[in-house]
Amino acid sequence: MNDFMQQALAAASRSAPPWLEPLQARGREAWSNTSMPTRKTEAWKYTSLQALQKTFSAAPTQAAGSPLGDVPLPKLSGPTLVFTDGHYRADLSTTELPAGLRLVRFADATRDQAERIAAALGSAILPGRHVFAPLNDATLTDGVFMDVAANTRIETPVHIAWLTTGQNESISVTQRLLVSLGENSGATLVESFANTATGGTAFTNGLTELLIGRGAQLNHYRLHLEQGDVVHIGGVHARQEADSTLNGFHLALGSALKRIDLVVNHQGAGAHCSLDGLYLPRGTETVDYHTCIEHAVPHCTSRERFRGIIADEASAVFNGRIHIHPQAQKTRAELSNKNLLTSNKAEINTKPELEIYADDVQCAHGATVAQLDPLTLHYLRTRGVPRDEAEVMLSYGFINELVEAVEQAELQAFLKPLLARRFARDSRLTRHIL
Amino acid sequence: MLKIDNLHASVENKAILKGLDLAVGAGEVHAIMGPNGSGKSTLGHVLAGRPGYTVTAGSAQLLGQDLLTLDTEERAHLGLFLAYQYPVEIPGVSNMEFLKASVDAVREHRNEPALDSVSFMKQAREACKAVNLDQAFLKRGVNEGFSGGEKKRNELMQMMLLAPKLCIMDETDSGLDIDALQVVADGINAMRSPDRSFILVTHYQRLLNFIKPDRVHVLSGGRIVKSGDHSLALELEERGYAWLEDVA
Ligand SMILES: Nc1ncnc2c1ncn2[C@@H]1O[C@H](COP(=O)(O)OP(=O)(O)OP(=O)(O)O)[C@@H](O)[C@H]1O
Ligand SMILES: [Mg+2]
């Protein structure tokens, strides 16, 4: 184990509920047997973990109690759970719950709940698919279990905000969410990750597991808004039963490093998942999305649309794996990844990875890398639009389709200005977009 | 209005315009005809400042100002409008957003007050109606998936909203059905005014039955090789270009 790996374990020093101890112990064991990925590891070929070679201490044992300042977070009308540096913040959360929905913190779980959580944790993660999962297990002291009863449609969105406050030191924070949707239920979940504007840095390990029951539908928005020196390594692992639907929307603004693995496992026939994603690194930031759809059973569909705009000397990785197992006949899978490089030094490594072992399937994929089209830019200018505004309009236009597809209206209203201002702070340049 | 003297221009080191002279007075309509590849579209692009089009000699003035030293958007602010032969598709940018950005920019430079969104919407809807496009086209991406004729009408709609001084219409009549041709001609005629001029690039004398040109020019081999009145267009329709001595 290298220094980082040992230090990271120290983050487990906080006390956890006793029922989590076996999971922690298994995690510790697995983590000690893990070798840190290097550039020679296929799934980490383009992403260096150099950013982890610094000292991360355990998160403070007490919640900071600090105000949030101007962290940009969506304001949504449903229940909201806020965590700062891994601590639940009752003072910032609203927990009025509609019937059929439970939000249980691991630290608060009753015995029955603890049993369910312990049995389900890790069950959505296919063995060996998430290098940092054992570390998450080993350091897990609190998390959230979102439980939607069968045959219940929850209309208001559930918002879970995972924040780090960064108090002039480097801290390591573990975040864990377990979601279970009963048969024929429906819910909307928004996870946002952000850091408060003040100095310091953090390594965050956020792991989300989605267990989507037969006929159920989850709309899942996962917004990575952390900026600056934050290193996030995390992922979402979903298991979908028959006829279920997962609609995922993923956003990553850049920071020192973000590596996010999305793995969807179709376990029941007739399941559908769609994943939309945007990544917008700039400066010297790095964002790496690895997606994998396991089509393990027949008659399932998947559609992925990822768009990246990479500026300055930033870099991004998109790896989209579609694995169609021999018995997964009648699968329809679509994958599109489009990238816009707005500088000559920006870098993208995009790779669709298809493994198809069934013969009666439809699978379409495409990846493009482009710069702003000079003729399109010129066309706008022939109509009097100044060059700088035209560039902003075209950049935003590149991701607009996915923003417009965000169905949650409050969230869309939050995202539009946030994204438009990524391309220009001057409101003169964004006025026609907003 | 427009004065072009001895204009030479090349594209990728290939000389296309080779000493072109043209003068268009205020309020006039000029038609430019000529064989494929003779440089008609190139002329429009050079005047609009398209990247890759290099002026190697000569001058072009619009309203007394040297066009060739201005940035593309400044030419538009001054009053130049080029309706493209092949309009550009811009997925992700809505027609409405595009039109508002253009109109705001142009009005700003003319020191006209900005239109509030209600009055702009009203004007945009009227323009849409005038070119016989459904309102739904305002919400779609600029020219995205538009048919050939719809793109041409969209160009005309932009022209109506921007109220330019010099309108260069590059084969706006090509690809239009008979009714749409009438719509486009009506639109152009409605915009005619003593301080607005038109250059209609066309292959068909038919358009000129709807819009009476003051002058007709033949552009061939990068130069104007013959000029005349409307009867020249009729003659060309009858006889083609071969009889003209200078046709390359
Ligand atoms: N990028 C380029 N590289 C090389 N040649 C070019 C380029 N662009 C234009 N040309 C050439 O310039 C010449 C003039 O083209 P232009 O489009 O101006 O013709 P046109 O008169 O508008 O023809 P048409 O009636 O077919 O529209 C053509 O021979 C064309 O092939
Ligand atoms: Mg042409």
XYZ file of C-alpha atoms and ligand atoms in Angstrom:
714
model
C 0.000 0.000 0.000
C 1.293 3.419 -0.812
C 0.994 6.453 1.433
C -2.271 7.608 0.016
C -3.837 4.216 0.487
C -2.801 4.012 4.109
C -3.771 7.549 4.957
C -7.108 7.087 3.303
C -7.883 4.288 5.712
C -7.207 6.560 8.634
C -10.313 8.436 7.640
C -12.190 5.503 9.171
C -11.209 6.673 12.622
C -14.612 8.203 13.213
C -17.006 5.951 15.018
C -19.523 4.109 12.926
C -22.684 2.341 14.030
C -21.662 -1.164 15.139
C -23.664 -2.876 12.399
C -21.422 -1.211 9.776
C -18.284 -2.681 11.313
C -18.330 -5.960 9.368
C -18.636 -3.988 6.117
C -15.803 -1.714 7.177
C -13.647 -4.714 8.019
C -14.318 -6.329 4.645
C -13.546 -3.026 2.973
C -10.265 -2.656 4.833
C -9.277 -6.139 3.885
C -10.111 -5.617 0.217
C -8.456 -2.201 0.119
C -5.209 -3.623 1.526
C -5.237 -6.127 -1.325
C -5.929 -3.462 -3.921
C -3.146 -2.086 -5.992
C -3.462 1.507 -6.903
C -4.243 1.906 -10.606
C -1.476 3.358 -12.737
C -1.379 4.624 -16.305
C -0.684 1.016 -17.259
C -4.092 -0.028 -15.922
C -6.360 -0.066 -18.985
C -9.281 1.738 -17.301
C -6.923 4.448 -16.027
C -4.763 4.852 -19.085
C -5.511 8.535 -19.620
C -6.100 9.620 -16.049
C -3.290 10.062 -13.605
C -3.878 9.757 -9.880
C -0.975 12.099 -9.257
C -3.414 14.518 -7.622
C -3.726 12.058 -4.732
C -0.039 12.274 -3.884
C -0.509 14.735 -1.097
C -1.577 14.509 2.505
C -5.265 14.022 3.110
C -6.250 13.845 6.733
C -9.445 12.412 8.137
C -12.437 14.690 7.929
C -13.050 16.678 11.111
C -15.013 14.631 13.612
C -17.535 17.403 14.116
C -19.618 19.233 11.591
C -18.104 22.576 10.787
C -21.279 24.443 11.552
C -20.162 27.055 9.094
C -22.663 28.790 6.866
C -22.594 27.673 3.268
C -21.725 31.027 1.823
C -22.477 31.242 -1.847
C -22.204 27.606 -2.868
C -24.237 27.296 -6.025
C -26.885 24.704 -5.278
C -30.215 24.098 -6.925
C -33.185 25.126 -4.833
C -35.749 22.422 -5.126
C -39.148 22.165 -3.530
C -38.800 18.652 -2.067
C -36.968 17.226 0.932
C -33.298 18.173 1.118
C -30.514 16.503 3.056
C -27.298 18.451 3.392
C -23.970 16.949 4.424
C -20.838 18.971 5.039
C -17.546 17.077 5.179
C -19.517 13.888 5.650
C -21.605 15.212 8.551
C -25.345 15.477 8.372
C -26.530 19.037 8.857
C -29.977 19.068 10.421
C -29.843 22.859 10.447
C -29.615 23.002 6.654
C -31.908 20.101 5.811
C -35.637 19.846 5.338
C -37.055 16.447 5.979
C -40.776 16.639 5.509
C -41.429 13.479 3.584
C -44.324 12.480 1.381
C -46.039 9.185 2.150
C -44.190 6.170 0.795
C -40.743 7.754 0.986
C -38.188 7.199 3.709
C -34.803 8.818 3.995
C -32.801 6.983 6.623
C -29.368 8.005 7.724
C -27.147 5.032 8.447
C -26.256 6.574 11.799
C -29.954 6.707 12.709
C -31.099 3.378 11.334
C -33.330 1.183 13.468
C -32.389 -2.453 13.764
C -34.681 -3.531 10.962
C -33.496 -0.750 8.719
C -29.878 -1.521 9.553
C -30.424 -5.120 8.550
C -31.903 -4.116 5.207
C -29.153 -1.618 4.543
C -26.374 -3.989 5.503
C -27.823 -6.665 3.251
C -28.207 -4.317 0.292
C -25.022 -2.260 0.490
C -22.622 -3.261 -2.216
C -25.148 -5.511 -3.938
C -25.424 -3.226 -6.977
C -21.691 -3.190 -7.512
C -20.413 -5.932 -9.734
C -17.308 -7.547 -8.282
C -14.103 -5.731 -9.120
C -15.854 -2.934 -10.994
C -15.079 -0.070 -8.710
C -11.527 0.184 -7.484
C -12.389 2.715 -4.806
C -15.495 0.920 -3.488
C -13.538 -1.009 -0.809
C -12.140 2.292 0.444
C -15.659 3.682 0.620
C -16.756 0.609 2.601
C -13.747 0.789 4.898
C -14.279 4.438 5.758
C -18.049 4.451 5.850
C -19.482 6.007 9.008
C -22.699 7.532 7.732
C -24.735 7.578 4.572
C -28.284 7.763 3.312
C -30.785 5.082 2.485
C -33.585 6.327 0.251
C -36.440 3.895 0.271
C -39.468 4.264 -1.968
C -42.401 1.965 -1.228
C -43.849 -0.180 -3.981
C -46.590 1.362 -6.117
C -45.830 4.882 -4.927
C -45.007 7.784 -7.204
C -43.103 10.504 -5.394
C -43.715 13.750 -7.231
C -41.357 16.134 -5.457
C -37.644 15.703 -6.074
C -35.400 14.444 -3.284
C -32.251 16.508 -3.041
C -29.083 15.310 -1.362
C -26.271 17.832 -1.228
C -22.793 16.540 -0.481
C -20.567 19.449 0.422
C -17.030 19.921 1.547
C -16.081 23.071 3.379
C -12.324 22.964 2.820
C -10.860 24.571 5.914
C -7.328 25.225 4.790
C -6.332 21.584 4.912
C -6.788 18.561 2.745
C -9.490 16.308 4.014
C -10.821 13.011 2.885
C -14.593 12.529 2.831
C -16.672 9.434 2.180
C -20.177 9.736 0.767
C -22.581 6.872 0.292
C -26.130 6.670 -0.958
C -28.272 3.594 -1.278
C -31.518 3.903 -3.182
C -34.212 1.298 -3.352
C -37.292 1.714 -5.510
C -40.056 -0.797 -4.834
C -42.030 -2.376 -7.656
C -43.846 0.102 -9.898
C -42.731 3.063 -7.864
C -41.332 6.307 -9.171
C -39.079 9.041 -7.837
C -36.776 11.893 -8.778
C -33.434 12.169 -7.058
C -30.963 15.022 -7.310
C -27.479 14.615 -5.901
C -25.285 17.668 -5.916
C -21.642 17.800 -4.965
C -20.024 21.122 -4.215
C -17.349 22.794 -2.158
C -17.584 26.103 -0.356
C -15.541 28.828 -1.931
C -12.892 29.041 0.789
C -9.406 27.486 0.432
C -8.359 23.968 1.296
C -9.005 20.896 -0.712
C -10.659 17.546 -0.420
C -10.595 14.017 -1.684
C -14.156 12.818 -1.911
C -15.244 9.269 -2.551
C -18.924 9.292 -3.440
C -20.640 6.047 -4.173
C -24.266 5.700 -5.129
C -26.132 2.437 -5.521
C -29.474 2.300 -7.258
C -31.729 -0.723 -6.889
C -34.618 -0.166 -9.223
C -37.485 -2.601 -8.778
C -39.690 -4.176 -11.417
C -41.621 -1.544 -13.360
C -40.177 1.322 -11.320
C -38.782 4.572 -12.715
C -35.984 6.679 -11.284
C -34.960 10.057 -12.617
C -31.505 10.603 -11.251
C -29.579 13.850 -11.595
C -26.020 13.877 -10.367
C -24.350 17.264 -10.457
C -20.654 17.584 -9.794
C -20.204 21.249 -9.113
C -16.973 21.022 -7.121
C -14.265 23.371 -8.294
C -10.656 24.139 -7.526
C -8.455 21.490 -5.948
C -11.157 18.952 -5.163
C -10.421 15.398 -6.249
C -13.517 13.282 -6.624
C -13.444 9.606 -7.358
C -16.821 8.036 -7.311
C -19.551 6.407 -9.225
C -23.061 5.178 -9.645
C -23.918 1.523 -9.854
C -27.440 0.609 -10.844
C -29.269 -2.669 -10.925
C -32.441 -2.595 -12.935
C -35.190 -5.192 -12.665
C -37.639 -6.045 -15.432
C -39.446 -3.180 -17.168
C -37.779 -0.566 -15.013
C -36.491 2.778 -16.243
C -33.471 4.773 -15.211
C -33.098 8.271 -16.590
C -29.741 9.643 -15.557
C -28.381 13.148 -16.045
C -24.764 13.746 -15.164
C -22.861 16.976 -15.030
C -19.247 17.550 -14.139
C -17.736 20.974 -13.975
C -14.017 20.523 -13.778
C -11.777 20.460 -10.731
C -8.302 19.039 -10.111
C -9.610 15.572 -10.937
C -12.965 13.904 -11.283
C -13.268 10.273 -12.131
C -16.792 8.973 -12.266
C -17.811 5.440 -13.150
C -21.390 4.776 -14.166
C -22.340 1.134 -14.367
C -25.840 0.004 -15.240
C -26.725 -3.614 -14.943
C -29.885 -4.725 -16.704
C -31.077 -7.693 -14.711
C -34.664 -7.971 -15.912
C -36.087 -8.033 -19.433
C -37.650 -4.838 -20.765
C -35.518 -2.464 -18.716
C -34.510 0.881 -20.205
C -31.870 3.322 -19.214
C -30.896 6.639 -20.674
C -27.818 8.483 -19.537
C -27.159 12.069 -20.529
C -23.950 13.704 -19.484
C -22.014 16.958 -19.736
C -18.432 17.613 -18.762
C -16.858 21.030 -18.928
C -13.281 21.084 -17.683
C -11.113 24.171 -18.213
C -7.811 25.507 -16.923
C -5.771 22.404 -16.101
C -8.748 20.399 -14.859
C -9.464 16.778 -15.620
C -12.780 14.964 -15.895
C -13.032 11.271 -16.647
C -16.351 9.499 -17.203
C -16.356 5.764 -17.638
C -19.759 4.309 -18.416
C -20.692 0.699 -18.774
C -24.036 -0.800 -19.649
C -24.346 -4.480 -18.934
C -27.069 -5.863 -21.150
C -27.422 -9.198 -19.404
C -30.998 -10.092 -20.398
C -33.144 -9.780 -23.545
C -35.321 -6.867 -24.696
C -33.530 -4.058 -22.920
C -32.661 -0.667 -24.329
C -30.081 1.931 -23.452
C -29.293 5.366 -24.795
C -26.289 7.440 -23.830
C -25.601 11.007 -24.928
C -22.477 12.616 -23.533
C -21.187 16.017 -24.571
C -17.960 17.586 -23.459
C -16.531 21.048 -23.908
C -12.878 21.116 -23.040
C -11.139 24.465 -22.741
C -7.645 25.815 -22.134
C -5.241 23.026 -21.161
C -7.905 20.854 -19.621
C -8.393 17.216 -20.441
C -11.274 14.814 -20.466
C -11.829 11.124 -20.912
C -14.988 9.444 -22.048
C -15.074 5.709 -22.176
C -18.408 4.140 -23.065
C -18.599 0.407 -22.770
C -21.603 -1.535 -23.940
C -21.536 -5.190 -23.072
C -24.239 -7.290 -24.679
C -24.264 -10.765 -23.168
C -25.043 -13.837 -25.310
C -28.593 -14.195 -23.980
C -29.412 -10.471 -24.372
C -31.227 -10.819 -27.696
C -33.291 -7.882 -29.014
C -31.119 -5.389 -27.204
C -31.106 -1.864 -28.549
C -28.183 0.249 -27.443
C -27.192 3.728 -28.584
C -24.167 5.695 -27.576
C -23.180 9.131 -28.764
C -20.284 11.174 -27.493
C -19.514 14.609 -28.925
C -16.658 16.813 -27.890
C -15.825 20.408 -28.540
C -12.280 21.570 -27.971
C -12.096 25.315 -27.537
C -8.323 25.522 -27.410
C -5.422 23.869 -29.190
C -4.077 22.553 -25.906
C -7.302 20.952 -24.751
C -7.343 17.184 -24.811
C -9.986 14.498 -25.113
C -9.670 10.761 -25.158
C -12.914 9.187 -26.224
C -13.480 5.529 -26.774
C -16.618 3.522 -27.366
C -16.053 -0.040 -26.299
C -18.520 -2.508 -27.696
C -18.602 -6.113 -26.702
C -21.441 -7.841 -28.442
C -22.046 -11.533 -27.944
C -25.693 -11.736 -29.057
C -26.609 -11.628 -32.755
C -30.094 -10.145 -32.817
C -29.271 -6.686 -31.518
C -29.168 -3.099 -32.688
C -26.231 -1.117 -31.523
C -25.288 2.340 -32.737
C -22.382 4.359 -31.512
C -20.427 7.401 -32.512
C -17.859 9.748 -31.116
C -16.812 13.091 -32.535
C -14.200 15.661 -31.661
C -14.440 19.122 -33.180
C -13.571 22.742 -32.741
C -15.971 25.633 -33.188
C -16.807 25.659 -36.875
C -15.305 28.793 -38.445
C -18.017 29.007 -41.102
C -20.799 28.802 -38.557
C -19.075 31.479 -36.523
C -18.751 33.592 -39.653
C -22.424 33.137 -40.519
C -23.430 34.538 -37.118
C -21.086 37.461 -37.628
C -22.556 38.256 -41.047
C -25.760 38.866 -39.104
C -24.019 41.405 -36.891
C -23.441 39.183 -33.851
C -20.013 40.063 -32.387
C -17.435 37.290 -32.451
C -17.215 36.832 -28.662
C -20.969 36.531 -28.294
C -21.164 34.199 -31.270
C -18.589 31.918 -29.637
C -20.607 31.792 -26.424
C -23.807 31.067 -28.342
C -22.174 28.224 -30.243
C -20.548 26.732 -27.146
C -23.793 26.768 -25.244
C -25.565 25.529 -28.354
C -23.333 22.481 -28.266
C -24.830 21.326 -24.959
C -28.223 22.988 -25.242
C -30.017 19.881 -26.425
C -29.184 18.023 -23.221
C -30.023 20.967 -20.992
C -33.391 21.344 -22.695
C -34.017 17.654 -22.068
C -33.803 18.112 -18.284
C -37.385 17.492 -17.295
C -37.217 18.762 -13.727
C -38.135 22.411 -14.301
C -36.550 23.897 -11.176
C -33.351 22.103 -11.964
C -33.324 23.276 -15.557
C -33.825 26.832 -14.347
C -30.798 26.384 -12.095
C -28.625 24.786 -14.756
C -29.155 27.197 -17.635
C -27.504 30.280 -16.138
C -24.890 28.158 -14.372
C -23.825 26.606 -17.654
C -24.132 29.721 -19.793
C -21.863 31.556 -17.363
C -19.269 28.839 -17.763
C -18.625 30.320 -21.182
C -18.712 33.994 -20.250
C -19.074 35.931 -17.048
C -20.093 39.063 -18.908
C -23.890 39.054 -18.981
C -23.779 40.917 -22.297
C -22.475 37.721 -23.862
C -25.055 35.391 -22.333
C -28.113 37.597 -22.608
C -29.522 35.874 -25.676
C -29.143 32.418 -24.210
C -30.881 33.158 -20.931
C -24.456 52.801 -52.200
C -21.915 50.188 -53.356
C -18.865 50.868 -55.439
C -16.476 48.107 -56.430
C -13.344 48.866 -58.436
C -11.013 46.384 -60.059
C -11.616 43.768 -57.373
C -9.295 40.777 -57.392
C -9.772 37.970 -54.913
C -8.555 34.455 -54.477
C -9.579 31.371 -52.562
C -6.854 29.015 -51.473
C -4.419 30.753 -53.790
C -6.727 30.339 -56.740
C -7.666 33.637 -58.361
C -11.458 33.825 -58.708
C -12.325 37.496 -59.045
C -10.168 39.133 -61.674
C -10.829 42.841 -61.905
C -14.491 43.211 -61.111
C -16.167 46.612 -61.386
C -19.662 47.312 -60.166
C -21.559 50.363 -58.997
C -25.000 50.134 -57.439
C -26.879 53.336 -56.665
C -29.211 53.859 -53.729
C -32.640 52.317 -54.258
C -31.504 50.293 -57.277
C -31.974 46.630 -58.032
C -29.183 44.912 -59.941
C -29.269 41.366 -61.186
C -26.088 39.341 -61.612
C -26.227 36.328 -63.866
C -23.472 34.133 -65.180
C -22.264 30.577 -65.688
C -21.650 28.180 -62.812
C -18.332 28.735 -61.144
C -17.890 32.234 -62.539
C -17.463 33.826 -59.092
C -20.929 35.141 -58.193
C -21.030 33.600 -54.719
C -17.388 34.462 -54.242
C -18.254 38.123 -54.747
C -20.842 37.948 -51.953
C -18.464 36.138 -49.611
C -15.622 38.546 -50.291
C -17.886 41.485 -49.521
C -18.997 39.785 -46.279
C -15.386 39.040 -45.266
C -15.502 35.263 -45.186
C -12.340 33.639 -43.821
C -10.180 32.113 -46.531
C -11.217 34.658 -49.161
C -8.319 36.991 -49.808
C -8.586 40.300 -51.625
C -5.436 40.754 -53.687
C -6.265 44.062 -55.363
C -9.015 46.630 -55.805
C -11.507 48.251 -53.496
C -15.102 48.031 -52.335
C -17.007 50.809 -50.629
C -20.391 50.691 -48.989
C -22.010 54.027 -48.233
C -18.646 55.668 -48.747
C -16.848 53.435 -46.253
C -14.077 51.016 -47.134
C -15.730 47.641 -46.621
C -12.624 45.534 -46.937
C -10.930 46.749 -43.769
C -13.961 46.134 -41.568
C -14.676 43.015 -39.509
C -17.537 40.899 -40.733
C -19.909 42.049 -38.000
C -19.015 45.687 -38.650
C -20.027 45.252 -42.285
C -23.374 43.953 -41.076
C -23.739 46.889 -38.709
C -23.049 49.238 -41.595
C -25.921 47.684 -43.512
C -24.590 44.772 -45.569
C -26.656 41.626 -45.756
C -25.814 38.464 -47.672
C -28.553 35.893 -48.133
C -26.598 32.681 -48.596
C -26.930 30.361 -51.544
C -26.397 27.574 -49.009
C -27.526 28.790 -45.584
C -25.677 27.346 -42.597
C -27.314 25.008 -40.090
C -26.675 25.765 -36.408
C -28.067 22.997 -34.217
C -28.502 24.001 -30.586
C -28.999 27.701 -31.322
C -32.663 28.540 -31.753
C -33.770 30.693 -34.645
C -35.392 33.082 -32.187
C -32.265 33.484 -30.077
C -30.196 33.972 -33.223
C -32.560 36.587 -34.642
C -32.752 38.506 -31.384
C -28.957 38.541 -31.034
C -28.620 39.844 -34.603
C -31.300 42.477 -34.318
C -30.004 43.700 -30.949
C -26.455 43.963 -32.270
C -27.442 45.828 -35.403
C -29.811 48.222 -33.604
C -27.198 48.930 -30.976
C -24.772 50.052 -33.649
C -27.352 52.223 -35.311
C -28.030 53.841 -31.947
C -31.579 52.613 -32.021
C -33.177 51.608 -28.721
C -33.135 47.870 -27.978
C -36.397 46.108 -28.688
C -38.017 44.597 -25.622
C -38.790 40.934 -26.028
C -42.505 41.475 -26.522
C -42.101 43.853 -29.454
C -39.347 41.689 -30.863
C -41.539 38.593 -30.697
C -44.264 40.498 -32.449
C -41.943 41.548 -35.263
C -40.483 38.078 -35.552
C -43.924 36.520 -35.838
C -44.900 39.021 -38.498
C -41.735 38.317 -40.476
C -42.390 34.615 -40.163
C -45.834 35.119 -41.545
C -44.582 37.341 -44.349
C -42.305 34.587 -45.636
C -44.993 31.983 -45.057
C -43.108 29.945 -42.453
C -44.914 28.399 -39.513
C -44.190 30.031 -36.127
C -42.670 26.726 -35.026
C -39.611 27.591 -37.135
C -38.719 30.305 -34.629
C -38.149 27.687 -31.951
C -36.126 25.300 -34.062
C -32.359 25.318 -34.386
C -31.200 27.813 -37.043
C -31.854 26.149 -40.416
C -31.561 22.778 -38.678
C -33.286 20.209 -40.834
C -35.015 22.955 -42.843
C -35.801 22.067 -46.447
C -33.944 23.985 -49.141
C -36.855 26.350 -49.715
C -37.425 26.843 -45.993
C -33.812 27.866 -45.560
C -34.170 30.466 -48.296
C -37.278 31.869 -46.667
C -35.488 31.920 -43.321
C -32.747 34.051 -44.908
C -35.382 36.441 -46.174
C -36.951 36.603 -42.715
C -33.597 37.606 -41.230
C -33.232 40.266 -43.887
C -36.649 41.700 -43.054
C -35.836 41.933 -39.357
C -32.386 43.438 -39.875
C -33.535 46.050 -42.398
C -30.135 46.285 -44.143
C -29.050 48.899 -46.683
C -27.548 46.577 -49.254
C -29.086 43.147 -49.723
C -27.146 40.583 -51.710
C -29.385 37.659 -52.482
C -27.419 34.703 -53.740
C -29.792 32.468 -55.667
C -32.566 32.987 -53.160
C -34.931 31.917 -55.942
C -33.267 28.556 -56.570
C -35.114 25.630 -55.105
C -38.308 27.564 -54.420
C -41.684 26.263 -55.512
C -43.845 28.583 -57.600
C -45.829 29.906 -54.641
C -42.717 30.412 -52.543
C -41.117 32.343 -55.397
C -44.072 34.699 -55.314
C -43.762 35.006 -51.507
C -40.069 35.807 -51.754
C -40.592 38.302 -54.569
C -43.373 40.021 -52.630
C -41.116 40.163 -49.583
C -38.310 41.763 -51.541
C -40.589 44.207 -53.301
C -42.114 45.244 -49.979
C -38.636 46.068 -48.716
C -37.651 48.190 -51.677
C -37.050 51.780 -50.726
C -35.044 54.746 -52.002
C -32.277 54.089 -49.492
C -32.039 50.326 -49.879
C -30.386 48.502 -52.771
C -30.437 44.906 -53.948
C -28.109 42.615 -55.817
C -30.001 39.580 -57.015
C -27.776 36.713 -58.087
C -29.898 34.419 -60.179
C -29.870 31.924 -63.011
C -33.472 32.526 -63.967
C -35.084 35.432 -65.650
C -38.344 34.306 -63.991
C -37.492 36.086 -60.709
C -36.927 39.266 -62.697
C -40.491 39.175 -63.957
C -41.530 39.681 -60.354
C -38.793 42.117 -59.393
C -37.878 44.543 -62.151
C -34.126 45.118 -62.130
C -32.576 48.472 -63.006
C -29.487 46.750 -64.371
C -28.542 43.230 -65.410
C -24.886 42.111 -65.397
C -23.146 39.035 -66.648
C -20.333 37.836 -64.415
C -17.932 35.491 -66.141
C -14.371 34.501 -65.395
C -14.342 36.740 -62.342
C -15.355 39.947 -64.153
C -18.479 41.729 -65.272
C -18.358 41.107 -69.014
C -21.627 42.660 -70.055
C -24.261 44.925 -68.563
C -27.622 46.017 -69.781
C -31.231 46.506 -68.814
C -33.910 43.891 -68.206
C -33.882 42.919 -71.855
C -30.389 41.445 -71.386
C -31.840 38.860 -69.005
C -34.450 37.912 -71.584
C -31.801 37.602 -74.230
C -29.629 35.401 -72.000
C -32.572 33.157 -71.316
C -33.053 32.789 -75.038
C -29.457 32.388 -76.128
C -27.384 31.274 -73.134
C -23.929 32.702 -72.509
C -21.899 31.362 -75.421
C -22.576 34.300 -77.750
C -20.916 36.746 -75.379
C -17.394 37.303 -76.639
C -15.763 37.619 -73.239
C -17.335 34.582 -71.598
C -14.594 32.357 -70.332
N -12.293 26.657 -51.216
C -12.124 26.660 -52.544
N -11.045 26.067 -53.091
C -10.858 26.058 -54.420
N -11.734 26.607 -55.280
C -12.805 27.200 -54.799
C -13.084 27.259 -53.405
N -14.235 27.915 -53.214
C -14.679 28.247 -54.445
N -13.833 27.819 -55.399
C -13.985 27.951 -56.847
O -14.273 29.273 -57.174
C -15.043 29.325 -58.350
C -16.190 30.296 -58.175
O -17.116 29.743 -57.249
P -18.490 30.495 -56.924
O -19.128 29.710 -55.842
O -18.225 31.912 -56.660
O -19.280 30.334 -58.271
P -20.746 30.810 -58.650
O -20.610 31.779 -59.749
O -21.449 31.262 -57.454
O -21.381 29.467 -59.206
P -22.868 28.854 -59.107
O -23.653 29.495 -60.184
O -22.672 27.420 -59.382
O -23.366 29.142 -57.743
C -15.458 27.891 -58.635
O -14.673 27.394 -59.681
C -15.180 27.168 -57.358
O -14.856 25.825 -57.577
Mg -23.024 30.527 -56.345
